[in-house]
Amino acid sequence: MICETFPTEDALAATLGRLVVDAVRRQPSIVLGLPTGRTPIALYGELIGLTREESIDWSGVRTFNLDEFVGLSRADHGSYRAFMDTHLFDHVNVDPRHIGFPDGRAPDLAAECDRYEREIARARGIDLLVLGIGANGHIGFNEPADALAARTHVARLDEETRAGNTLWFDGDLRRVPHEALTMGMATILAARAIVLMATGEAKADAVRAMLDGGVTTRLPASFLQLHPQVRVMLDEPLAAAIRPL
Ligand code: GLP
């Protein structure tokens, strides 16, 4: 894994925004895998800004998001789909038919997971997948466990992960769903290139274990060590917290 450190979150977002925009320009029909969370908000801001300044055309771009809460749709403001509309999709000319999302309201969730995998396969897979990481080492909603699921599946969320998501539910933990649909580890590892962004001291232990520990289902992000094309982007406060004294 190539690991880079940036002085601030904004500097990280500027570099990653440039990387994504250049990839879109090079490959107008690129398939992007996209994350939600606090961390990528600055990235999406950069993408919107660069798109305006440089007239970037998103009409051929295909996107697939990593995950969505069970029971929520874009009409719920806590849904990841609503997040993506607010922070990116409403501001660029991506074709709504090209936006891939697992449907947390689907009546048959297992069938919905299969449909999502088929949709990704039909798009010939993900060219560039951007990831965040949870403080417990989760990616997407692949939580630490004895075994990890390979493909898109229904995941039960750890309490720590639910607590980390209260921001999208006006700080009310009771409203955070207990389950989500998420791409599985094989879905993630099948992406042709991966960039993981992480900021802030609270993620230092997870990032250290991801970079230097063994590959373990107890830290799902460690599986990224198996992928040949992963870039890890950190901000200085996080990097400083993992540096040996
Ligand atoms: C959620 C998402 C993850 C994300 C993580 C960290 O649980 N499912 O995809 O990486 O939160 O988010 P944040 O950037 O808010 O710390």
PDB file of C-alpha atoms and ligand atoms in Angstrom:
ATOM      1  CA  MET A   1       0.000   0.000   0.000  1.00  0.00           C
ATOM      2  CA  ILE A   2       1.279   3.458  -0.845  1.00  0.00           C
ATOM      3  CA  CYS A   3       0.738   5.710   2.157  1.00  0.00           C
ATOM      4  CA  GLU A   4       0.793   9.518   1.940  1.00  0.00           C
ATOM      5  CA  THR A   5       0.372  12.152   4.642  1.00  0.00           C
ATOM      6  CA  PHE A   6      -1.104  15.625   4.110  1.00  0.00           C
ATOM      7  CA  PRO A   7      -0.776  18.582   6.492  1.00  0.00           C
ATOM      8  CA  THR A   8      -4.546  19.048   6.778  1.00  0.00           C
ATOM      9  CA  GLU A   9      -7.832  17.358   5.842  1.00  0.00           C
ATOM     10  CA  ASP A  10      -8.357  20.055   3.234  1.00  0.00           C
ATOM     11  CA  ALA A  11      -4.982  19.402   1.608  1.00  0.00           C
ATOM     12  CA  LEU A  12      -5.859  15.700   1.478  1.00  0.00           C
ATOM     13  CA  ALA A  13      -9.246  16.455  -0.076  1.00  0.00           C
ATOM     14  CA  ALA A  14      -7.648  18.770  -2.651  1.00  0.00           C
ATOM     15  CA  THR A  15      -5.224  16.070  -3.829  1.00  0.00           C
ATOM     16  CA  LEU A  16      -7.850  13.339  -3.901  1.00  0.00           C
ATOM     17  CA  GLY A  17     -10.342  15.644  -5.626  1.00  0.00           C
ATOM     18  CA  ARG A  18      -7.758  16.338  -8.321  1.00  0.00           C
ATOM     19  CA  LEU A  19      -7.074  12.610  -8.667  1.00  0.00           C
ATOM     20  CA  VAL A  20     -10.780  11.782  -9.127  1.00  0.00           C
ATOM     21  CA  VAL A  21     -11.440  14.651 -11.542  1.00  0.00           C
ATOM     22  CA  ASP A  22      -8.405  13.726 -13.643  1.00  0.00           C
ATOM     23  CA  ALA A  23      -9.627  10.121 -13.727  1.00  0.00           C
ATOM     24  CA  VAL A  24     -13.080  11.283 -14.922  1.00  0.00           C
ATOM     25  CA  ARG A  25     -11.504  13.430 -17.614  1.00  0.00           C
ATOM     26  CA  ARG A  26      -9.247  10.573 -18.794  1.00  0.00           C
ATOM     27  CA  GLN A  27     -12.062   8.031 -18.730  1.00  0.00           C
ATOM     28  CA  PRO A  28     -15.460   9.754 -19.171  1.00  0.00           C
ATOM     29  CA  SER A  29     -17.336   6.474 -18.630  1.00  0.00           C
ATOM     30  CA  ILE A  30     -15.424   5.617 -15.448  1.00  0.00           C
ATOM     31  CA  VAL A  31     -17.153   3.532 -12.768  1.00  0.00           C
ATOM     32  CA  LEU A  32     -16.606   5.093  -9.336  1.00  0.00           C
ATOM     33  CA  GLY A  33     -17.212   3.467  -5.959  1.00  0.00           C
ATOM     34  CA  LEU A  34     -18.129   6.098  -3.370  1.00  0.00           C
ATOM     35  CA  PRO A  35     -18.245   6.359   0.430  1.00  0.00           C
ATOM     36  CA  THR A  36     -20.299   8.398   2.862  1.00  0.00           C
ATOM     37  CA  GLY A  37     -19.231   9.769   6.247  1.00  0.00           C
ATOM     38  CA  ARG A  38     -17.746  12.941   7.675  1.00  0.00           C
ATOM     39  CA  THR A  39     -14.359  12.304   6.056  1.00  0.00           C
ATOM     40  CA  PRO A  40     -15.413  12.497   2.383  1.00  0.00           C
ATOM     41  CA  ILE A  41     -17.476  15.697   2.783  1.00  0.00           C
ATOM     42  CA  ALA A  42     -14.407  17.834   1.983  1.00  0.00           C
ATOM     43  CA  LEU A  43     -13.639  15.596  -1.003  1.00  0.00           C
ATOM     44  CA  TYR A  44     -17.134  16.082  -2.415  1.00  0.00           C
ATOM     45  CA  GLY A  45     -16.768  19.843  -1.906  1.00  0.00           C
ATOM     46  CA  GLU A  46     -13.556  19.707  -3.963  1.00  0.00           C
ATOM     47  CA  LEU A  47     -15.233  17.662  -6.687  1.00  0.00           C
ATOM     48  CA  ILE A  48     -18.063  20.177  -6.968  1.00  0.00           C
ATOM     49  CA  GLY A  49     -15.615  23.102  -7.068  1.00  0.00           C
ATOM     50  CA  LEU A  50     -13.317  21.511  -9.667  1.00  0.00           C
ATOM     51  CA  THR A  51     -16.324  20.469 -11.749  1.00  0.00           C
ATOM     52  CA  ARG A  52     -17.521  24.085 -11.896  1.00  0.00           C
ATOM     53  CA  GLU A  53     -14.088  25.580 -12.541  1.00  0.00           C
ATOM     54  CA  GLU A  54     -13.058  23.067 -15.178  1.00  0.00           C
ATOM     55  CA  SER A  55     -16.472  22.160 -16.668  1.00  0.00           C
ATOM     56  CA  ILE A  56     -16.069  18.465 -15.839  1.00  0.00           C
ATOM     57  CA  ASP A  57     -18.691  16.326 -17.554  1.00  0.00           C
ATOM     58  CA  TRP A  58     -20.180  13.601 -15.340  1.00  0.00           C
ATOM     59  CA  SER A  59     -22.812  12.479 -17.840  1.00  0.00           C
ATOM     60  CA  GLY A  60     -20.966   9.259 -18.702  1.00  0.00           C
ATOM     61  CA  VAL A  61     -19.834   8.476 -15.147  1.00  0.00           C
ATOM     62  CA  ARG A  62     -21.354   5.510 -13.318  1.00  0.00           C
ATOM     63  CA  THR A  63     -21.334   5.426  -9.514  1.00  0.00           C
ATOM     64  CA  PHE A  64     -21.886   2.721  -6.927  1.00  0.00           C
ATOM     65  CA  ASN A  65     -22.097   3.571  -3.258  1.00  0.00           C
ATOM     66  CA  LEU A  66     -20.680   1.249  -0.665  1.00  0.00           C
ATOM     67  CA  ASP A  67     -23.661   0.950   1.610  1.00  0.00           C
ATOM     68  CA  GLU A  68     -27.100   2.060   2.796  1.00  0.00           C
ATOM     69  CA  PHE A  69     -29.140   1.680   5.977  1.00  0.00           C
ATOM     70  CA  VAL A  70     -31.879  -0.949   6.002  1.00  0.00           C
ATOM     71  CA  GLY A  71     -35.321   0.654   6.097  1.00  0.00           C
ATOM     72  CA  LEU A  72     -34.277   4.035   4.706  1.00  0.00           C
ATOM     73  CA  SER A  73     -34.729   5.603   1.290  1.00  0.00           C
ATOM     74  CA  ARG A  74     -33.582   8.884  -0.221  1.00  0.00           C
ATOM     75  CA  ALA A  75     -36.653  10.562   1.291  1.00  0.00           C
ATOM     76  CA  ASP A  76     -35.194   9.932   4.783  1.00  0.00           C
ATOM     77  CA  HIS A  77     -32.627  12.578   5.521  1.00  0.00           C
ATOM     78  CA  GLY A  78     -30.465  10.108   7.478  1.00  0.00           C
ATOM     79  CA  SER A  79     -30.105   7.832   4.452  1.00  0.00           C
ATOM     80  CA  TYR A  80     -26.768   7.623   2.694  1.00  0.00           C
ATOM     81  CA  ARG A  81     -28.571   8.293  -0.577  1.00  0.00           C
ATOM     82  CA  ALA A  82     -29.828  11.618   0.810  1.00  0.00           C
ATOM     83  CA  PHE A  83     -26.262  12.351   1.948  1.00  0.00           C
ATOM     84  CA  MET A  84     -24.919  11.732  -1.559  1.00  0.00           C
ATOM     85  CA  ASP A  85     -27.633  13.858  -3.180  1.00  0.00           C
ATOM     86  CA  THR A  86     -26.807  16.741  -0.830  1.00  0.00           C
ATOM     87  CA  HIS A  87     -23.020  16.484  -0.983  1.00  0.00           C
ATOM     88  CA  LEU A  88     -22.428  15.499  -4.604  1.00  0.00           C
ATOM     89  CA  PHE A  89     -25.129  14.243  -6.958  1.00  0.00           C
ATOM     90  CA  ASP A  90     -27.293  17.407  -6.876  1.00  0.00           C
ATOM     91  CA  HIS A  91     -24.281  19.501  -7.911  1.00  0.00           C
ATOM     92  CA  VAL A  92     -22.810  17.625 -10.887  1.00  0.00           C
ATOM     93  CA  ASN A  93     -24.430  16.421 -14.105  1.00  0.00           C
ATOM     94  CA  VAL A  94     -24.336  12.722 -13.256  1.00  0.00           C
ATOM     95  CA  ASP A  95     -27.238  10.905 -14.943  1.00  0.00           C
ATOM     96  CA  PRO A  96     -29.602   9.670 -12.174  1.00  0.00           C
ATOM     97  CA  ARG A  97     -29.863   6.354 -14.049  1.00  0.00           C
ATOM     98  CA  HIS A  98     -26.104   5.933 -13.577  1.00  0.00           C
ATOM     99  CA  ILE A  99     -26.265   6.207  -9.784  1.00  0.00           C
ATOM    100  CA  GLY A 100     -26.021   2.774  -8.177  1.00  0.00           C
ATOM    101  CA  PHE A 101     -27.276   2.337  -4.625  1.00  0.00           C
ATOM    102  CA  PRO A 102     -28.399  -0.654  -2.585  1.00  0.00           C
ATOM    103  CA  ASP A 103     -32.081  -0.105  -1.768  1.00  0.00           C
ATOM    104  CA  GLY A 104     -32.540  -0.252   2.004  1.00  0.00           C
ATOM    105  CA  ARG A 105     -36.337  -0.377   1.530  1.00  0.00           C
ATOM    106  CA  ALA A 106     -36.371  -3.388  -0.803  1.00  0.00           C
ATOM    107  CA  PRO A 107     -38.973  -5.957   0.320  1.00  0.00           C
ATOM    108  CA  ASP A 108     -36.536  -8.845  -0.258  1.00  0.00           C
ATOM    109  CA  LEU A 109     -33.131  -7.731   0.993  1.00  0.00           C
ATOM    110  CA  ALA A 110     -31.268 -10.865  -0.114  1.00  0.00           C
ATOM    111  CA  ALA A 111     -32.602 -10.408  -3.645  1.00  0.00           C
ATOM    112  CA  GLU A 112     -31.648  -6.735  -3.498  1.00  0.00           C
ATOM    113  CA  CYS A 113     -28.051  -7.669  -2.554  1.00  0.00           C
ATOM    114  CA  ASP A 114     -27.891 -10.021  -5.573  1.00  0.00           C
ATOM    115  CA  ARG A 115     -29.340  -7.325  -7.811  1.00  0.00           C
ATOM    116  CA  TYR A 116     -26.689  -4.853  -6.659  1.00  0.00           C
ATOM    117  CA  GLU A 117     -23.873  -7.307  -7.376  1.00  0.00           C
ATOM    118  CA  ARG A 118     -25.312  -7.963 -10.845  1.00  0.00           C
ATOM    119  CA  GLU A 119     -25.593  -4.245 -11.530  1.00  0.00           C
ATOM    120  CA  ILE A 120     -21.923  -3.737 -10.601  1.00  0.00           C
ATOM    121  CA  ALA A 121     -20.921  -6.710 -12.761  1.00  0.00           C
ATOM    122  CA  ARG A 122     -22.959  -5.371 -15.701  1.00  0.00           C
ATOM    123  CA  ALA A 123     -21.039  -2.098 -15.408  1.00  0.00           C
ATOM    124  CA  ARG A 124     -17.867  -4.246 -15.711  1.00  0.00           C
ATOM    125  CA  GLY A 125     -16.817  -3.585 -12.123  1.00  0.00           C
ATOM    126  CA  ILE A 126     -15.511  -0.550 -10.272  1.00  0.00           C
ATOM    127  CA  ASP A 127     -12.533   1.329 -11.730  1.00  0.00           C
ATOM    128  CA  LEU A 128     -11.791   3.550  -8.748  1.00  0.00           C
ATOM    129  CA  LEU A 129     -13.182   2.946  -5.273  1.00  0.00           C
ATOM    130  CA  VAL A 130     -12.831   5.607  -2.583  1.00  0.00           C
ATOM    131  CA  LEU A 131     -13.101   4.338   0.992  1.00  0.00           C
ATOM    132  CA  GLY A 132     -13.209   5.726   4.497  1.00  0.00           C
ATOM    133  CA  ILE A 133     -12.515   3.631   7.586  1.00  0.00           C
ATOM    134  CA  GLY A 134     -14.314   3.245  10.906  1.00  0.00           C
ATOM    135  CA  ALA A 135     -12.446   3.564  14.201  1.00  0.00           C
ATOM    136  CA  ASN A 136     -12.866  -0.211  14.653  1.00  0.00           C
ATOM    137  CA  GLY A 137     -11.368  -0.909  11.213  1.00  0.00           C
ATOM    138  CA  HIS A 138     -14.627  -1.410   9.325  1.00  0.00           C
ATOM    139  CA  ILE A 139     -14.908  -0.538   5.645  1.00  0.00           C
ATOM    140  CA  GLY A 140     -18.295   0.016   4.091  1.00  0.00           C
ATOM    141  CA  PHE A 141     -20.280  -1.721   6.827  1.00  0.00           C
ATOM    142  CA  ASN A 142     -18.028  -4.784   6.969  1.00  0.00           C
ATOM    143  CA  GLU A 143     -17.632  -4.976  10.722  1.00  0.00           C
ATOM    144  CA  PRO A 144     -14.938  -6.894  12.641  1.00  0.00           C
ATOM    145  CA  ALA A 145     -16.140 -10.509  12.989  1.00  0.00           C
ATOM    146  CA  ASP A 146     -15.031 -14.144  13.000  1.00  0.00           C
ATOM    147  CA  ALA A 147     -15.901 -14.313   9.320  1.00  0.00           C
ATOM    148  CA  LEU A 148     -16.536 -11.677   6.681  1.00  0.00           C
ATOM    149  CA  ALA A 149     -19.046 -11.841   3.848  1.00  0.00           C
ATOM    150  CA  ALA A 150     -17.658 -11.777   0.327  1.00  0.00           C
ATOM    151  CA  ARG A 151     -20.494 -10.098  -1.530  1.00  0.00           C
ATOM    152  CA  THR A 152     -23.141  -7.458  -0.897  1.00  0.00           C
ATOM    153  CA  HIS A 153     -25.082  -8.507   2.185  1.00  0.00           C
ATOM    154  CA  VAL A 154     -27.145  -7.361   5.147  1.00  0.00           C
ATOM    155  CA  ALA A 155     -24.810  -6.356   7.978  1.00  0.00           C
ATOM    156  CA  ARG A 156     -25.623  -5.961  11.663  1.00  0.00           C
ATOM    157  CA  LEU A 157     -23.988  -2.761  12.896  1.00  0.00           C
ATOM    158  CA  ASP A 158     -21.712  -2.610  15.947  1.00  0.00           C
ATOM    159  CA  GLU A 159     -22.890  -0.239  18.662  1.00  0.00           C
ATOM    160  CA  GLU A 160     -19.693   1.796  18.169  1.00  0.00           C
ATOM    161  CA  THR A 161     -20.523   2.135  14.479  1.00  0.00           C
ATOM    162  CA  ARG A 162     -24.117   3.161  15.218  1.00  0.00           C
ATOM    163  CA  ALA A 163     -22.796   5.776  17.667  1.00  0.00           C
ATOM    164  CA  GLY A 164     -20.455   7.052  14.939  1.00  0.00           C
ATOM    165  CA  ASN A 165     -23.447   7.559  12.653  1.00  0.00           C
ATOM    166  CA  THR A 166     -25.683   9.611  14.989  1.00  0.00           C
ATOM    167  CA  LEU A 167     -24.652  12.760  13.117  1.00  0.00           C
ATOM    168  CA  TRP A 168     -27.016  11.805  10.284  1.00  0.00           C
ATOM    169  CA  PHE A 169     -29.896  11.346  12.753  1.00  0.00           C
ATOM    170  CA  ASP A 170     -29.763  14.657  14.685  1.00  0.00           C
ATOM    171  CA  GLY A 171     -27.554  13.031  17.324  1.00  0.00           C
ATOM    172  CA  ASP A 172     -30.298  10.542  18.275  1.00  0.00           C
ATOM    173  CA  LEU A 173     -28.802   7.039  18.613  1.00  0.00           C
ATOM    174  CA  ARG A 174     -32.256   5.453  18.847  1.00  0.00           C
ATOM    175  CA  ARG A 175     -32.965   6.487  15.277  1.00  0.00           C
ATOM    176  CA  VAL A 176     -29.793   4.908  13.826  1.00  0.00           C
ATOM    177  CA  PRO A 177     -30.786   1.634  12.133  1.00  0.00           C
ATOM    178  CA  HIS A 178     -29.279  -1.621  13.405  1.00  0.00           C
ATOM    179  CA  GLU A 179     -28.735  -3.044   9.952  1.00  0.00           C
ATOM    180  CA  ALA A 180     -27.366  -1.931   6.611  1.00  0.00           C
ATOM    181  CA  LEU A 181     -26.722  -3.264   3.137  1.00  0.00           C
ATOM    182  CA  THR A 182     -23.055  -3.158   2.237  1.00  0.00           C
ATOM    183  CA  MET A 183     -20.713  -4.274  -0.485  1.00  0.00           C
ATOM    184  CA  GLY A 184     -18.754  -7.295   0.761  1.00  0.00           C
ATOM    185  CA  MET A 185     -15.002  -7.740   0.931  1.00  0.00           C
ATOM    186  CA  ALA A 186     -14.784  -9.377  -2.493  1.00  0.00           C
ATOM    187  CA  THR A 187     -16.892  -6.597  -4.036  1.00  0.00           C
ATOM    188  CA  ILE A 188     -14.458  -4.085  -2.546  1.00  0.00           C
ATOM    189  CA  LEU A 189     -11.298  -5.995  -3.461  1.00  0.00           C
ATOM    190  CA  ALA A 190     -12.495  -6.455  -7.050  1.00  0.00           C
ATOM    191  CA  ALA A 191     -12.193  -2.701  -7.646  1.00  0.00           C
ATOM    192  CA  ARG A 192      -9.316  -1.992 -10.013  1.00  0.00           C
ATOM    193  CA  ALA A 193      -7.877   0.785  -7.834  1.00  0.00           C
ATOM    194  CA  ILE A 194      -8.674   1.796  -4.266  1.00  0.00           C
ATOM    195  CA  VAL A 195      -7.994   4.986  -2.309  1.00  0.00           C
ATOM    196  CA  LEU A 196      -8.624   4.956   1.433  1.00  0.00           C
ATOM    197  CA  MET A 197      -8.863   8.315   3.180  1.00  0.00           C
ATOM    198  CA  ALA A 198      -8.603   8.680   6.945  1.00  0.00           C
ATOM    199  CA  THR A 199      -8.252  11.714   9.184  1.00  0.00           C
ATOM    200  CA  GLY A 200      -8.010  12.459  12.888  1.00  0.00           C
ATOM    201  CA  GLU A 201      -6.298  10.765  15.830  1.00  0.00           C
ATOM    202  CA  ALA A 202      -9.298   8.588  16.683  1.00  0.00           C
ATOM    203  CA  LYS A 203      -8.577   6.416  13.628  1.00  0.00           C
ATOM    204  CA  ALA A 204      -4.848   5.990  14.428  1.00  0.00           C
ATOM    205  CA  ASP A 205      -5.085   2.499  15.963  1.00  0.00           C
ATOM    206  CA  ALA A 206      -7.228   1.177  13.124  1.00  0.00           C
ATOM    207  CA  VAL A 207      -4.932   2.656  10.470  1.00  0.00           C
ATOM    208  CA  ARG A 208      -1.785   1.354  12.179  1.00  0.00           C
ATOM    209  CA  ALA A 209      -3.261  -2.152  12.323  1.00  0.00           C
ATOM    210  CA  MET A 210      -4.402  -1.887   8.698  1.00  0.00           C
ATOM    211  CA  LEU A 211      -0.915  -0.934   7.543  1.00  0.00           C
ATOM    212  CA  ASP A 212       1.318  -3.013   9.804  1.00  0.00           C
ATOM    213  CA  GLY A 213      -0.741  -5.798  11.378  1.00  0.00           C
ATOM    214  CA  GLY A 214      -1.667  -9.164   9.909  1.00  0.00           C
ATOM    215  CA  VAL A 215      -4.621  -9.697   7.606  1.00  0.00           C
ATOM    216  CA  THR A 216      -7.489 -10.457   9.948  1.00  0.00           C
ATOM    217  CA  THR A 217     -11.277 -10.537   9.872  1.00  0.00           C
ATOM    218  CA  ARG A 218     -11.052  -8.673  13.211  1.00  0.00           C
ATOM    219  CA  LEU A 219      -9.906  -5.630  11.232  1.00  0.00           C
ATOM    220  CA  PRO A 220     -11.656  -5.734   7.858  1.00  0.00           C
ATOM    221  CA  ALA A 221      -9.535  -2.896   6.420  1.00  0.00           C
ATOM    222  CA  SER A 222      -6.448  -5.135   6.781  1.00  0.00           C
ATOM    223  CA  PHE A 223      -7.723  -7.103   3.770  1.00  0.00           C
ATOM    224  CA  LEU A 224      -6.686  -4.134   1.638  1.00  0.00           C
ATOM    225  CA  GLN A 225      -3.124  -5.456   2.058  1.00  0.00           C
ATOM    226  CA  LEU A 226      -4.134  -8.169  -0.428  1.00  0.00           C
ATOM    227  CA  HIS A 227      -4.934  -5.629  -3.155  1.00  0.00           C
ATOM    228  CA  PRO A 228      -2.167  -4.533  -5.559  1.00  0.00           C
ATOM    229  CA  GLN A 229      -3.404  -0.975  -6.129  1.00  0.00           C
ATOM    230  CA  VAL A 230      -4.235   0.766  -2.837  1.00  0.00           C
ATOM    231  CA  ARG A 231      -3.345   4.352  -1.915  1.00  0.00           C
ATOM    232  CA  VAL A 232      -3.841   5.404   1.694  1.00  0.00           C
ATOM    233  CA  MET A 233      -4.207   9.135   2.357  1.00  0.00           C
ATOM    234  CA  LEU A 234      -3.864  10.413   5.935  1.00  0.00           C
ATOM    235  CA  ASP A 235      -3.831  13.800   7.574  1.00  0.00           C
ATOM    236  CA  GLU A 236      -0.957  14.837   9.792  1.00  0.00           C
ATOM    237  CA  PRO A 237      -2.798  14.513  13.155  1.00  0.00           C
ATOM    238  CA  LEU A 238      -3.583  10.874  12.364  1.00  0.00           C
ATOM    239  CA  ALA A 239      -0.092  10.129  11.011  1.00  0.00           C
ATOM    240  CA  ALA A 240       1.514  11.756  14.067  1.00  0.00           C
ATOM    241  CA  ALA A 241      -0.558   9.556  16.361  1.00  0.00           C
ATOM    242  CA  ILE A 242       0.675   6.352  14.687  1.00  0.00           C
ATOM    243  CA  ARG A 243       4.305   7.368  14.451  1.00  0.00           C
ATOM    244  CA  PRO A 244       6.399   5.557  17.088  1.00  0.00           C
ATOM    245  CA  LEU A 245       7.657   8.005  19.756  1.00  0.00           C
TER     246      LEU A 245
HETATM  247  C1  GLP B   1     -19.706   4.679   8.212  1.00  0.00           C
HETATM  248  C2  GLP B   1     -19.624   4.204   6.766  1.00  0.00           C
HETATM  249  C3  GLP B   1     -18.196   3.941   6.323  1.00  0.00           C
HETATM  250  C4  GLP B   1     -17.302   5.095   6.737  1.00  0.00           C
HETATM  251  C5  GLP B   1     -17.316   5.217   8.241  1.00  0.00           C
HETATM  252  C6  GLP B   1     -16.405   6.322   8.767  1.00  0.00           C
HETATM  253  O1  GLP B   1     -19.868   3.681   9.134  1.00  0.00           O
HETATM  254  N1  GLP B   1     -20.411   3.043   6.534  1.00  0.00           N
HETATM  255  O2  GLP B   1     -18.176   3.762   4.925  1.00  0.00           O
HETATM  256  O3  GLP B   1     -15.983   4.884   6.276  1.00  0.00           O
HETATM  257  O4  GLP B   1     -18.655   5.510   8.636  1.00  0.00           O
HETATM  258  O5  GLP B   1     -17.057   7.538   8.644  1.00  0.00           O
HETATM  259  P1  GLP B   1     -16.502   8.928   9.086  1.00  0.00           P
HETATM  260  O6  GLP B   1     -15.815   9.474   7.874  1.00  0.00           O
HETATM  261  O7  GLP B   1     -17.732   9.718   9.440  1.00  0.00           O
HETATM  262  O8  GLP B   1     -15.579   8.737  10.225  1.00  0.00           O
END
